[in-house]
Amino acid sequence: MPTDTDAPITPANLVKQPGDQTYVSRAITIDRSRDVLYAFWRDPKNLQRLMDNVERIDVVDERRSHWVVKGPAGADIEWDSLIVEDDPGRRIAWRAEEGAQVANRGWVEFRDGPPGRGTEVHALIEYDAPGGVLGRLIAKLFQREPNTQTRRELRRFKQLMETGEITTSEGPRGAGRHEKEEA
Amino acid sequence: MRALTWHGKHDVRVETVDDPKIINPRDLILKVTATAICGSDLHIYDSFIPSMMAGDVLGHEFMGEVVEVGPALRGEGDNAPLKVGDRVVVPFNIACGNCRPCKTGQFSGCDNSIPAEKGDISEVAYGHAVSGIFDYSHMTGGYAGGQAEYVRVPYGDVGPVKVPDGLTDEQVLFLSDIFPTGWMAAENCGIEAGDTIAVWGCGPVGQFAIRSALLQGAAKVIAIDHHANRLAMAKAAGAEVLNYHEVKVREALMELTGGRGPDACIDAVGMEAHGFSPDNIADAAKAAVRLATDRTHALREVIMACRKGGHVSVPGVYGGVTDKFPVGAFMEKGLTMKTGQTHTQKYMKQLLELIQLGQIDPTFVISHRLPLEEAAQGYRLFKDNQDEVTKVVLRP
Ligand SMILES: [Zn+2]
Ligand SMILES: [Zn+2]
């Protein structure tokens, strides 16, 4: 992954590269103002509620945060994330700092929808895992389902912003064959 | 608590499970006082519904007493629309009240009521994630249902409607699903004075569609089925009836409408499927395929019979795809089709008033009453005798 450049990634200039890179581009419309959505996303601590597998996000300073993610086989994956663009109410871009096990970068943009239709949130995330056995496991975690993960994160973002809750169906169950695969 | 759970084909059991708990701030816990078996529950019973998990608590038609409310529902004023002790009836589908579909009255299109991790199947199958429904598989959220002593109701400030004193459980229970569903099916006909409405299928939803069409001003309703008992029930409501085992439906309809065809047609055949089966995307069972064929047949018949420029109303019957859709007749006759899961929340209060005014008594549809402990027997009874059994009410 070309972490040596901070050139903006846009859906238009994306071409699926050979190798391990995975790009996820996704949009959702949320019935809240750009400023409210930006403010939530700007604080990395908030993002933990939206994400699966995230063990911990520590804010280091204004632009840096340290991420700990549950990795395969019980091994945590950690990296430092750096905000490289910050346009209040409009756009946040970040990238993992040099040496991250899972190189990743991305941006989120908040754009006005048609009048009265809320804010369009556009996200683009790019992952790149290392080689080797661990790399393949990480790739499995980060790359096979990155679309699913991003989709779910944005759905949770919308739920939390619009309803004040993250929707769950957790509840009582009978003694069943729980191993039966769901969704 | 005691609850009816699903374990596989024709295997439902009343067993002891954990009590539900308040999880989110807007949750409430209901002590169920009455719950009904829906025709769509039979599709679960027959194992036609994919993404069920053994142990799922069944039931999406229920009512009861509020016994606990989440922190966001405590306090006074607008934040406390319901209190502990209130008696409420709960819509089968879950809606947040905050998203744009909810704010514009399209509650069954709620963006937020499906848990994020459960929305993937329908997003792939339909292009968009569907909304949450109590019980009814993990495709619609995997929520524990209300055929139980207690049930957790998410977004408790949006769905449940308070029941005035003086009305019995049985009078209001069907506000949870089949009455609003029949009402919306009739509303989707765009009924004008003098209109004739034909209703295919006289199950519980068809019955409420018939009565709703008359209440909405239809001059004539023609009901089509083959179960003698269900046809008699339709006749009692004031419908003219056609037994499709005895007459050719299209010819009879033309005769009854002076050759024009019905102004609007409702396809309520096998209606209680809530749109996910048996013609289901993920279900290739032979029996399901046979049923799916029958159903598409009804839709074809509806489109062929409907007058030029008329309305075709399809309550949430279909879940899969069909290659038998008569698109030519649909286009050449300039028909309008309206469909969708019921926006239950939009109709409940209005229909509650009709019940209070005595304009309709929904208890007509009840044929059997059983304690919750005998729920499994209720399912068997319903499955084996669909002429006699129209609606089973269970009491925890
Ligand atoms: Zn139902
Ligand atoms: Zn909603």
Coordinates of C-alpha atoms and ligand atoms in Angstrom, one line a residue:
Chain A
M1 CA 0.0 0.0 0.0
P2 CA 1.4 3.4 -1.0
T3 CA 1.7 4.9 2.5
D4 CA 4.6 7.0 1.2
T5 CA 2.1 9.3 -0.4
D6 CA -0.8 11.2 1.2
A7 CA -2.5 11.9 -2.2
P8 CA -6.2 11.8 -1.6
I9 CA -8.0 8.6 -2.5
T10 CA -11.3 9.1 -4.3
P11 CA -13.7 6.5 -5.7
A12 CA -13.0 8.0 -9.2
N13 CA -9.3 7.3 -9.1
L14 CA -9.6 3.9 -7.5
V15 CA -8.5 1.0 -9.5
K16 CA -8.4 -2.4 -7.8
Q17 CA -4.7 -3.1 -7.5
P18 CA -3.2 -6.5 -7.7
G19 CA -1.9 -7.7 -4.3
D20 CA -3.4 -7.2 -1.0
Q21 CA -5.0 -3.8 -1.0
T22 CA -8.7 -3.6 -0.2
Y23 CA -10.7 -0.5 -0.7
V24 CA -14.1 0.1 0.8
S25 CA -16.3 3.0 -0.4
R26 CA -19.6 3.5 1.2
A27 CA -22.2 6.2 1.8
I28 CA -25.1 6.6 4.1
T29 CA -27.6 9.4 4.8
I30 CA -28.1 10.5 8.3
D31 CA -30.8 12.9 9.5
R32 CA -28.4 15.1 11.6
S33 CA -26.3 18.2 10.7
R34 CA -22.8 18.0 9.3
D35 CA -21.4 19.6 12.4
V36 CA -23.0 17.0 14.8
L37 CA -21.8 14.1 12.8
Y38 CA -18.3 15.6 12.3
A39 CA -18.0 16.3 16.0
F40 CA -18.8 12.7 16.9
W41 CA -16.4 11.2 14.4
R42 CA -13.6 13.6 15.3
D43 CA -13.3 12.0 18.7
P44 CA -11.7 8.6 18.1
K45 CA -13.0 7.3 21.5
N46 CA -16.5 7.5 20.1
L47 CA -15.8 5.2 17.2
Q48 CA -15.2 2.2 19.4
R49 CA -19.0 1.9 20.0
L50 CA -19.6 1.5 16.3
M51 CA -17.0 -1.1 15.6
D52 CA -16.6 -4.8 16.0
N53 CA -13.3 -6.2 17.2
V54 CA -12.0 -3.0 18.5
E55 CA -10.5 -3.6 22.0
R56 CA -9.4 -0.1 22.8
I57 CA -8.8 3.3 21.2
D58 CA -6.5 5.6 23.2
V59 CA -6.3 9.2 22.3
V60 CA -2.6 10.2 22.3
D61 CA -2.9 13.9 21.2
E62 CA -5.1 16.1 19.0
R63 CA -4.2 14.2 15.9
R64 CA -2.9 10.8 17.1
S65 CA -4.7 7.8 18.5
H66 CA -3.6 4.3 19.4
W67 CA -5.8 1.4 18.2
V68 CA -5.9 -2.1 19.6
V69 CA -8.0 -4.6 17.7
K70 CA -8.7 -8.2 18.5
G71 CA -6.7 -10.1 16.0
P72 CA -6.8 -13.7 14.9
A73 CA -5.7 -16.4 17.3
G74 CA -6.0 -14.1 20.3
A75 CA -3.2 -11.9 19.2
D76 CA -4.0 -8.2 19.3
I77 CA -3.1 -6.0 16.4
E78 CA -2.1 -2.4 17.3
W79 CA -1.2 0.7 15.4
D80 CA -1.1 4.4 15.7
S81 CA -3.5 6.4 13.6
L82 CA -2.8 10.0 12.5
I83 CA -5.3 12.5 11.3
V84 CA -3.8 14.0 8.2
E85 CA -6.7 16.3 7.1
D86 CA -9.2 18.0 9.3
D87 CA -11.8 20.3 7.8
P88 CA -14.4 20.9 10.6
G89 CA -17.9 19.9 9.6
R90 CA -16.7 18.5 6.2
R91 CA -13.9 16.1 6.1
I92 CA -11.5 14.0 8.2
A93 CA -8.7 11.9 6.7
W94 CA -6.4 9.6 8.5
R95 CA -3.7 7.1 8.0
A96 CA -1.8 4.5 10.1
E97 CA 1.7 5.7 11.0
E98 CA 4.7 3.9 9.5
G99 CA 5.3 0.4 10.6
A100 CA 1.7 -0.5 11.3
Q101 CA 1.0 -4.2 11.1
V102 CA -2.1 -3.4 9.1
A103 CA -1.4 -0.4 7.0
N104 CA -4.7 1.5 6.6
R105 CA -5.9 4.9 5.6
G106 CA -9.2 6.5 4.8
W107 CA -11.4 9.5 4.9
V108 CA -14.9 10.4 5.8
E109 CA -16.8 13.3 4.3
F110 CA -20.0 15.0 5.5
R111 CA -22.0 16.6 2.6
D112 CA -25.4 18.3 2.7
G113 CA -28.1 16.1 1.2
P114 CA -31.0 17.6 -0.7
P115 CA -32.8 20.2 1.4
G116 CA -34.5 18.5 4.4
R117 CA -32.8 15.1 3.7
G118 CA -30.0 15.2 6.2
T119 CA -26.3 14.7 5.7
E120 CA -24.6 12.3 3.3
V121 CA -21.7 10.6 5.0
H122 CA -19.2 9.2 2.5
A123 CA -16.4 7.0 3.7
L124 CA -13.5 5.4 2.0
I125 CA -11.1 3.0 3.7
E126 CA -8.1 1.2 2.4
Y127 CA -6.4 -1.7 4.1
D128 CA -3.1 -3.4 3.4
A129 CA -2.0 -6.5 5.4
P130 CA 1.5 -7.9 5.5
G131 CA 2.5 -11.2 4.0
G132 CA 3.1 -14.5 5.7
V133 CA 0.8 -16.7 7.8
L134 CA -0.1 -13.9 10.2
G135 CA -0.6 -11.6 7.3
R136 CA -3.1 -14.0 5.8
L137 CA -5.0 -14.3 9.0
I138 CA -5.1 -10.5 9.4
A139 CA -6.1 -10.2 5.8
K140 CA -9.0 -12.5 6.6
L141 CA -10.1 -10.3 9.4
F142 CA -9.6 -7.0 7.7
Q143 CA -10.0 -7.7 4.1
R144 CA -12.4 -10.5 3.4
E145 CA -15.2 -8.7 5.1
P146 CA -14.2 -5.0 5.1
N147 CA -17.3 -4.2 3.2
T148 CA -19.5 -5.8 5.7
Q149 CA -17.6 -4.2 8.6
T150 CA -17.8 -0.7 7.1
R151 CA -21.5 -1.2 6.2
R152 CA -22.3 -2.2 9.8
E153 CA -20.2 0.6 11.3
L154 CA -22.1 3.2 9.2
R155 CA -25.4 1.6 10.1
R156 CA -24.5 1.9 13.8
F157 CA -23.4 5.5 13.3
K158 CA -26.7 6.3 11.8
Q159 CA -28.7 4.5 14.5
L160 CA -26.8 6.2 17.3
M161 CA -27.0 9.7 15.7
E162 CA -30.7 9.4 14.8
T163 CA -32.1 7.4 17.7
G164 CA -29.6 7.8 20.5
E165 CA -29.1 4.0 20.7
I166 CA -27.4 1.2 18.9
T167 CA -30.2 -1.2 17.9
T168 CA -29.9 -4.7 19.3
S169 CA -32.0 -7.8 19.4
E170 CA -30.2 -9.4 22.2
G171 CA -32.7 -11.3 24.3
P172 CA -34.0 -14.5 25.8
R173 CA -33.5 -17.8 23.9
G174 CA -34.5 -21.3 24.3
A175 CA -32.0 -24.1 24.8
G176 CA -31.3 -24.6 21.1
R177 CA -28.5 -25.8 18.9
H178 CA -26.8 -22.4 19.1
E179 CA -24.0 -23.4 16.8
K180 CA -26.6 -23.2 13.9
E181 CA -25.2 -20.5 11.8
E182 CA -27.0 -17.1 11.8
A183 CA -26.9 -14.3 9.3
Chain B
M1 CA -40.2 -17.1 32.3
R2 CA -42.1 -19.5 30.1
A3 CA -41.9 -19.0 26.3
L4 CA -42.7 -20.7 23.1
T5 CA -39.5 -21.5 21.2
W6 CA -38.8 -22.9 17.8
H7 CA -36.5 -25.9 17.3
G8 CA -37.1 -27.2 13.8
K9 CA -39.8 -28.4 11.5
H10 CA -43.1 -28.9 13.5
D11 CA -41.1 -28.7 16.7
V12 CA -42.1 -25.8 18.9
R13 CA -41.9 -26.1 22.7
V14 CA -43.0 -24.1 25.7
E15 CA -39.9 -24.0 27.9
T16 CA -38.3 -21.9 30.6
V17 CA -35.9 -19.2 29.3
D18 CA -34.3 -16.1 30.8
D19 CA -36.5 -13.1 31.4
P20 CA -35.9 -10.3 29.0
K21 CA -34.0 -7.3 30.3
I22 CA -33.9 -3.6 29.5
I23 CA -30.8 -3.1 27.3
N24 CA -31.2 0.2 25.5
P25 CA -32.5 3.5 27.0
R26 CA -35.8 3.5 25.1
D27 CA -36.7 -0.2 25.8
L28 CA -39.6 -1.3 27.8
I29 CA -40.6 -4.7 29.2
L30 CA -44.1 -6.0 28.7
K31 CA -45.9 -8.6 30.7
V32 CA -47.8 -10.3 28.0
T33 CA -51.5 -10.8 28.6
A34 CA -52.6 -12.0 25.2
T35 CA -50.8 -13.1 22.0
A36 CA -52.0 -14.6 18.8
I37 CA -50.7 -17.2 16.4
C38 CA -50.4 -15.7 13.0
G39 CA -50.7 -17.6 9.7
S40 CA -47.1 -16.5 9.1
D41 CA -46.1 -18.3 12.3
L42 CA -47.2 -21.5 10.4
H43 CA -44.5 -20.9 7.8
I44 CA -42.0 -20.8 10.6
Y45 CA -43.6 -24.0 12.0
D46 CA -43.3 -25.6 8.6
S47 CA -39.6 -24.5 8.4
F48 CA -40.1 -22.5 5.3
I49 CA -38.4 -19.4 6.8
P50 CA -34.7 -19.2 6.4
S51 CA -32.4 -17.8 9.1
M52 CA -34.4 -19.1 12.0
M53 CA -32.2 -20.4 14.9
A54 CA -33.1 -23.2 17.3
G55 CA -34.3 -21.6 20.5
D56 CA -35.9 -18.5 18.9
V57 CA -38.8 -17.2 20.9
L58 CA -41.9 -16.9 18.6
G59 CA -44.8 -14.5 18.3
H60 CA -45.2 -11.1 16.7
E61 CA -48.9 -10.4 17.7
F62 CA -49.1 -9.5 21.3
M63 CA -50.2 -7.0 24.0
G64 CA -49.9 -6.6 27.7
E65 CA -48.9 -4.5 30.6
V66 CA -45.8 -2.4 30.9
V67 CA -43.7 -3.6 33.8
E68 CA -40.4 -1.8 33.3
V69 CA -39.2 1.2 31.2
G70 CA -35.7 2.1 30.1
P71 CA -34.0 5.3 31.4
A72 CA -35.0 7.4 28.4
L73 CA -38.7 6.7 29.0
R74 CA -38.6 7.7 32.7
G75 CA -39.6 11.1 33.9
E76 CA -42.6 13.2 33.0
G77 CA -44.0 14.9 29.9
D78 CA -43.3 13.9 26.4
N79 CA -40.4 11.7 27.5
A80 CA -42.8 9.5 29.4
P81 CA -45.5 8.5 27.0
L82 CA -45.9 5.2 28.8
K83 CA -45.7 4.3 32.4
V84 CA -45.3 1.1 34.4
G85 CA -48.8 -0.3 34.7
D86 CA -50.1 0.9 31.3
R87 CA -51.9 -1.6 29.2
V88 CA -50.6 -1.5 25.6
V89 CA -50.9 -3.3 22.2
V90 CA -47.6 -3.5 20.3
P91 CA -47.1 -3.4 16.5
F92 CA -45.4 -6.4 15.0
N93 CA -42.8 -4.3 13.2
I94 CA -40.3 -2.2 15.1
A95 CA -39.7 1.4 14.2
C96 CA -37.4 4.1 15.7
G97 CA -39.5 7.1 15.0
N98 CA -36.5 9.2 14.1
C99 CA -35.3 8.2 10.6
R100 CA -36.8 9.8 7.6
P101 CA -39.1 6.9 6.6
C102 CA -40.5 6.9 10.2
K103 CA -41.0 10.7 10.1
T104 CA -42.9 10.5 6.9
G105 CA -45.2 7.7 8.2
Q106 CA -43.4 4.9 6.3
F107 CA -42.7 3.0 9.5
S108 CA -42.2 -0.4 7.9
G109 CA -39.3 1.2 6.1
C110 CA -37.5 2.2 9.3
D111 CA -33.8 2.5 8.6
N112 CA -32.7 1.8 12.2
S113 CA -34.7 -1.0 13.7
I114 CA -32.7 -3.8 12.3
P115 CA -29.5 -4.5 14.3
A116 CA -26.5 -3.5 12.1
E117 CA -25.2 -7.1 11.9
K118 CA -28.5 -8.5 10.9
G119 CA -29.1 -6.2 7.9
D120 CA -26.7 -7.8 5.5
I121 CA -28.9 -10.6 4.2
S122 CA -31.7 -8.4 3.1
E123 CA -29.4 -5.7 1.8
V124 CA -28.0 -8.4 -0.6
A125 CA -31.4 -9.9 -1.4
Y126 CA -33.4 -6.7 -1.8
G127 CA -30.9 -3.9 -2.3
H128 CA -31.6 -2.4 1.1
A129 CA -31.8 -3.8 4.6
V130 CA -35.3 -4.4 5.9
S131 CA -36.7 -3.2 9.2
G132 CA -37.0 -5.2 12.4
I133 CA -39.9 -7.5 13.1
F134 CA -40.6 -9.4 16.3
D135 CA -39.6 -13.1 16.0
Y136 CA -39.8 -13.8 12.3
S137 CA -36.3 -15.0 11.8
H138 CA -32.9 -13.3 11.9
M139 CA -33.4 -11.8 8.5
T140 CA -35.7 -9.3 10.2
G141 CA -33.5 -8.8 13.2
G142 CA -33.7 -12.0 15.4
Y143 CA -35.9 -10.3 18.1
A144 CA -37.4 -12.5 20.7
G145 CA -41.2 -12.6 20.2
G146 CA -44.2 -12.2 22.4
Q147 CA -45.5 -15.8 22.7
A148 CA -44.0 -15.6 26.1
E149 CA -44.7 -14.3 29.6
Y150 CA -42.5 -11.2 29.0
V151 CA -41.1 -9.5 26.0
R152 CA -38.6 -6.7 25.5
V153 CA -39.9 -3.9 23.2
P154 CA -37.3 -1.7 21.7
Y155 CA -38.2 1.9 20.9
G156 CA -41.0 1.6 23.4
D157 CA -41.9 5.2 23.0
V158 CA -42.8 4.7 19.3
G159 CA -44.8 1.5 18.7
P160 CA -46.9 0.5 21.7
V161 CA -50.4 2.1 21.9
K162 CA -52.2 2.6 25.2
V163 CA -55.5 0.7 25.4
P164 CA -58.4 2.7 27.0
D165 CA -60.2 1.1 29.9
G166 CA -63.4 -0.7 28.9
L167 CA -61.9 -2.5 25.9
T168 CA -61.0 -6.2 26.3
D169 CA -57.6 -7.7 25.2
E170 CA -59.3 -9.6 22.4
Q171 CA -61.0 -6.4 21.0
V172 CA -57.6 -4.7 20.5
L173 CA -55.1 -7.5 20.1
F174 CA -55.3 -7.5 16.3
L175 CA -54.2 -3.9 16.1
S176 CA -50.7 -5.5 16.4
D177 CA -50.8 -6.7 12.8
I178 CA -53.8 -8.1 10.9
F179 CA -56.3 -5.3 11.3
P180 CA -53.8 -2.5 10.2
T181 CA -52.5 -4.9 7.5
G182 CA -56.0 -5.4 6.1
W183 CA -56.7 -1.7 6.4
M184 CA -53.6 -0.7 4.5
A185 CA -54.4 -3.3 1.8
A186 CA -57.7 -1.6 1.3
E187 CA -56.3 1.9 1.5
N188 CA -53.8 1.0 -1.2
C189 CA -56.9 0.4 -3.5
G190 CA -57.5 4.1 -3.5
I191 CA -61.2 3.4 -3.1
E192 CA -63.7 5.9 -4.6
A193 CA -67.5 5.9 -4.3
G194 CA -69.1 3.1 -6.3
D195 CA -66.0 1.0 -6.4
T196 CA -66.0 -2.8 -6.4
I197 CA -63.1 -4.4 -4.7
A198 CA -62.1 -8.0 -5.1
V199 CA -60.2 -9.8 -2.4
W200 CA -58.3 -13.0 -3.1
G201 CA -57.8 -15.0 0.0
C202 CA -60.1 -14.9 3.1
G203 CA -57.6 -15.7 5.8
P204 CA -57.4 -13.3 8.8
V205 CA -55.8 -10.5 6.7
G206 CA -58.3 -11.0 3.9
Q207 CA -61.1 -10.8 6.4
F208 CA -59.9 -7.5 7.7
A209 CA -59.3 -6.2 4.2
I210 CA -62.9 -7.0 3.3
R211 CA -64.2 -5.1 6.3
S212 CA -61.8 -2.2 5.8
A213 CA -62.8 -1.8 2.1
L214 CA -66.4 -1.5 3.2
L215 CA -65.5 0.9 5.9
Q216 CA -63.5 3.0 3.4
G217 CA -66.6 3.3 1.2
A218 CA -66.5 0.4 -1.3
A219 CA -69.9 -0.2 -2.9
K220 CA -69.2 -3.9 -3.3
V221 CA -66.6 -6.3 -2.1
I222 CA -66.1 -9.7 -3.7
A223 CA -64.3 -12.3 -1.6
I224 CA -62.5 -15.3 -3.2
D225 CA -61.4 -18.4 -1.4
H226 CA -62.3 -22.1 -1.2
H227 CA -62.7 -22.7 2.6
A228 CA -66.4 -22.7 3.3
N229 CA -66.0 -21.4 6.8
R230 CA -63.8 -18.4 5.7
L231 CA -66.3 -17.6 2.9
A232 CA -69.1 -17.6 5.4
M233 CA -67.2 -15.2 7.5
A234 CA -66.7 -12.9 4.5
K235 CA -70.3 -13.1 3.7
A236 CA -71.3 -12.2 7.2
A237 CA -69.2 -9.0 6.7
G238 CA -71.3 -8.1 3.7
A239 CA -69.1 -9.4 0.9
E240 CA -70.3 -11.4 -2.2
V241 CA -68.3 -14.6 -2.2
L242 CA -66.8 -16.8 -4.9
N243 CA -65.6 -20.3 -4.2
Y244 CA -62.8 -20.9 -6.8
H245 CA -63.5 -24.7 -6.6
E246 CA -67.0 -24.0 -7.9
V247 CA -66.7 -21.1 -10.4
K248 CA -64.2 -19.7 -12.9
V249 CA -63.1 -16.7 -11.0
R250 CA -62.4 -14.3 -13.9
E251 CA -65.6 -15.1 -15.6
A252 CA -67.6 -14.7 -12.4
L253 CA -65.9 -11.4 -11.7
M254 CA -66.7 -10.0 -15.1
E255 CA -70.3 -10.9 -14.7
L256 CA -70.5 -9.3 -11.2
T257 CA -68.9 -6.1 -12.6
G258 CA -70.8 -5.7 -15.9
G259 CA -67.7 -6.8 -17.8
R260 CA -65.6 -3.9 -16.4
G261 CA -63.6 -5.9 -13.9
P262 CA -63.1 -4.9 -10.3
D263 CA -61.8 -1.4 -9.7
A264 CA -59.2 -2.7 -7.4
C265 CA -58.0 -6.2 -6.4
I266 CA -56.2 -7.3 -3.3
D267 CA -54.0 -10.3 -3.4
A268 CA -54.2 -11.6 0.2
V269 CA -53.6 -15.2 -0.7
G270 CA -51.4 -16.8 2.0
M271 CA -51.1 -13.3 3.2
E272 CA -49.6 -14.0 6.6
A273 CA -46.2 -14.7 5.2
H274 CA -45.1 -11.1 5.9
G275 CA -43.1 -11.3 2.7
F276 CA -40.4 -13.7 3.5
S277 CA -41.7 -17.1 2.4
P278 CA -42.6 -19.6 1.0
D279 CA -41.5 -18.1 -2.3
N280 CA -38.4 -17.3 -0.5
I281 CA -35.1 -16.4 -2.0
A282 CA -33.2 -18.8 0.2
D283 CA -35.7 -21.6 0.3
A284 CA -35.7 -24.3 -2.4
A285 CA -37.8 -26.8 -0.6
K286 CA -40.1 -28.5 -3.1
A287 CA -43.2 -27.8 -1.1
A288 CA -42.3 -24.2 -1.0
V289 CA -41.9 -24.1 -4.7
R290 CA -45.3 -25.5 -5.1
L291 CA -46.8 -22.9 -2.9
A292 CA -44.9 -20.2 -4.6
T293 CA -46.4 -21.3 -7.9
D294 CA -49.9 -21.1 -6.4
R295 CA -49.3 -17.7 -5.2
T296 CA -47.9 -16.3 -8.3
H297 CA -51.0 -17.7 -9.9
A298 CA -53.2 -15.6 -7.7
L299 CA -51.2 -12.5 -8.6
R300 CA -51.5 -13.3 -12.3
E301 CA -55.3 -13.7 -11.8
V302 CA -55.5 -10.4 -9.9
I303 CA -53.7 -8.5 -12.7
M304 CA -55.8 -10.2 -15.4
A305 CA -59.1 -9.4 -13.7
C306 CA -58.4 -5.8 -12.6
R307 CA -60.2 -3.2 -14.7
K308 CA -58.2 -0.9 -17.0
G309 CA -56.5 1.9 -14.9
G310 CA -57.4 0.0 -11.7
H311 CA -55.4 -0.6 -8.5
V312 CA -53.6 -3.8 -7.5
S313 CA -52.9 -4.0 -3.8
V314 CA -50.5 -6.6 -2.6
P315 CA -49.9 -6.6 1.2
G316 CA -46.6 -8.1 2.2
V317 CA -47.0 -11.4 0.6
Y318 CA -43.9 -11.9 -1.5
G319 CA -40.3 -12.4 -0.5
G320 CA -38.6 -13.9 -3.5
V321 CA -38.6 -13.5 -7.3
T322 CA -41.0 -14.6 -10.0
D323 CA -40.7 -15.1 -13.7
K324 CA -44.5 -15.3 -14.1
F325 CA -45.3 -11.7 -13.7
P326 CA -47.7 -10.6 -16.4
V327 CA -46.0 -7.4 -17.1
G328 CA -47.8 -6.9 -20.4
A329 CA -51.3 -6.9 -18.9
F330 CA -49.9 -4.7 -16.1
M331 CA -48.6 -2.1 -18.5
E332 CA -51.2 -2.3 -21.3
K333 CA -54.1 -1.8 -18.8
G334 CA -52.2 1.0 -17.0
L335 CA -52.5 -0.6 -13.6
T336 CA -51.1 0.8 -10.4
M337 CA -49.7 -1.6 -7.9
K338 CA -49.1 -0.8 -4.2
T339 CA -47.5 -3.1 -1.8
G340 CA -45.3 -3.2 1.3
Q341 CA -45.1 -4.4 4.9
T342 CA -47.7 -2.5 7.0
H343 CA -47.0 0.9 8.4
T344 CA -48.7 -0.4 11.5
Q345 CA -47.8 2.5 13.7
K346 CA -49.5 4.9 11.3
Y347 CA -52.9 3.2 11.6
M348 CA -53.2 1.9 15.2
K349 CA -54.7 4.9 16.9
Q350 CA -57.2 5.5 14.1
L351 CA -58.3 1.9 14.1
L352 CA -58.5 1.8 17.9
E353 CA -61.1 4.6 17.5
L354 CA -63.1 2.6 15.1
I355 CA -63.2 -0.2 17.6
Q356 CA -64.2 2.2 20.4
L357 CA -67.0 3.6 18.1
G358 CA -68.2 0.1 17.6
Q359 CA -67.7 0.3 13.8
I360 CA -65.9 -3.0 13.9
D361 CA -65.4 -5.8 16.4
P362 CA -62.2 -7.6 15.6
T363 CA -63.1 -10.5 17.9
F364 CA -65.0 -12.1 15.0
V365 CA -61.8 -13.6 13.7
I366 CA -61.0 -15.6 16.8
S367 CA -61.8 -19.3 16.6
H368 CA -59.7 -20.8 19.4
R369 CA -58.4 -19.8 22.8
L370 CA -55.7 -21.7 24.6
P371 CA -53.3 -21.1 27.5
L372 CA -49.7 -20.4 26.4
E373 CA -48.6 -23.7 27.9
E374 CA -50.7 -25.4 25.1
A375 CA -49.2 -23.3 22.3
A376 CA -47.7 -26.2 20.5
Q377 CA -51.1 -27.8 20.3
G378 CA -52.4 -24.5 18.9
Y379 CA -49.9 -24.6 16.1
R380 CA -50.8 -28.2 15.3
L381 CA -54.5 -27.4 15.3
F382 CA -54.0 -24.4 13.1
K383 CA -51.8 -26.2 10.6
D384 CA -54.2 -29.2 10.3
N385 CA -57.4 -27.4 9.9
Q386 CA -57.2 -24.0 8.2
D387 CA -60.9 -23.9 7.4
E388 CA -62.1 -24.1 10.9
V389 CA -59.1 -22.4 12.6
T390 CA -58.9 -18.7 11.7
K391 CA -57.2 -17.3 14.8
V392 CA -55.8 -18.8 17.9
V393 CA -55.4 -16.5 21.0
L394 CA -52.9 -17.6 23.6
R395 CA -52.9 -16.5 27.2
P396 CA -49.7 -16.7 29.3
Ligands
ZN1 ZN -49.0 -11.6 11.9
ZN2 ZN -37.1 4.7 11.9

